[in-house]
XYZ file of C-alpha atoms in Angstrom:
72
model
C 152.883 -89.413 109.958
C 155.913 -91.431 108.896
C 158.236 -88.514 109.622
C 157.003 -88.150 113.214
C 157.516 -91.866 113.848
C 161.040 -91.823 112.446
C 161.954 -88.782 114.567
C 161.405 -90.854 117.702
C 165.095 -91.735 117.479
C 165.745 -89.645 120.556
C 164.194 -92.226 122.906
C 166.405 -94.556 124.914
C 164.809 -97.809 123.638
C 165.236 -96.787 119.995
C 168.860 -95.795 120.554
C 169.446 -99.156 122.256
C 167.938 -101.009 119.271
C 170.136 -99.008 116.900
C 173.255 -99.753 118.932
C 172.413 -103.458 119.118
C 171.591 -103.832 115.415
C 174.666 -101.824 114.482
C 176.814 -104.117 116.629
C 175.362 -107.104 114.732
C 176.087 -105.396 111.407
C 172.405 -105.233 110.455
C 172.263 -101.419 110.165
C 174.761 -98.636 109.649
C 176.296 -96.804 112.577
C 174.858 -93.386 111.683
C 171.436 -92.163 112.726
C 170.633 -91.524 109.060
C 171.480 -95.114 108.069
C 169.341 -96.444 110.915
C 166.355 -94.296 109.944
C 166.672 -95.365 106.307
C 166.604 -99.026 107.349
C 163.633 -98.444 109.641
C 161.778 -96.739 106.788
C 162.559 -99.670 104.496
C 161.364 -102.246 107.029
C 158.274 -100.438 108.336
C 156.984 -98.245 105.515
C 158.300 -99.497 102.163
C 155.357 -101.167 100.394
C 155.599 -104.862 99.616
C 153.377 -107.342 97.859
C 151.024 -109.617 99.777
C 148.127 -110.144 97.394
C 148.395 -107.273 94.930
C 151.487 -105.269 94.047
C 152.586 -102.967 96.902
C 149.431 -103.556 98.935
C 150.994 -103.667 102.391
C 153.736 -102.403 104.673
C 155.214 -103.739 107.893
C 153.681 -100.902 109.914
C 150.256 -101.456 108.416
C 150.459 -105.190 108.994
C 151.549 -104.929 112.648
C 149.777 -101.855 113.965
C 146.690 -101.399 111.804
C 145.893 -105.013 111.041
C 144.952 -106.504 107.736
C 142.160 -108.757 106.686
C 142.958 -111.972 104.925
C 140.285 -112.611 102.337
C 139.359 -116.065 101.189
C 136.787 -117.470 98.809
C 134.269 -117.726 101.634
C 134.720 -114.443 103.497
C 136.674 -111.270 103.759
């Protein structure tokens, strides 16, 4: 679930990413601000073909088909 993924904050690589992005000013310094940004980037729906038909997580980890006139 989304919640279980976002609770992975306790891992060293995720903390490193937070520290790095915070240093660049891309995310807030608090854990809450970081998790909110990660939710926005990975799980907030966005429009590819139809309104809100995709998310970053779905696109990267589950794959998506690109349909054309000839095949789907």
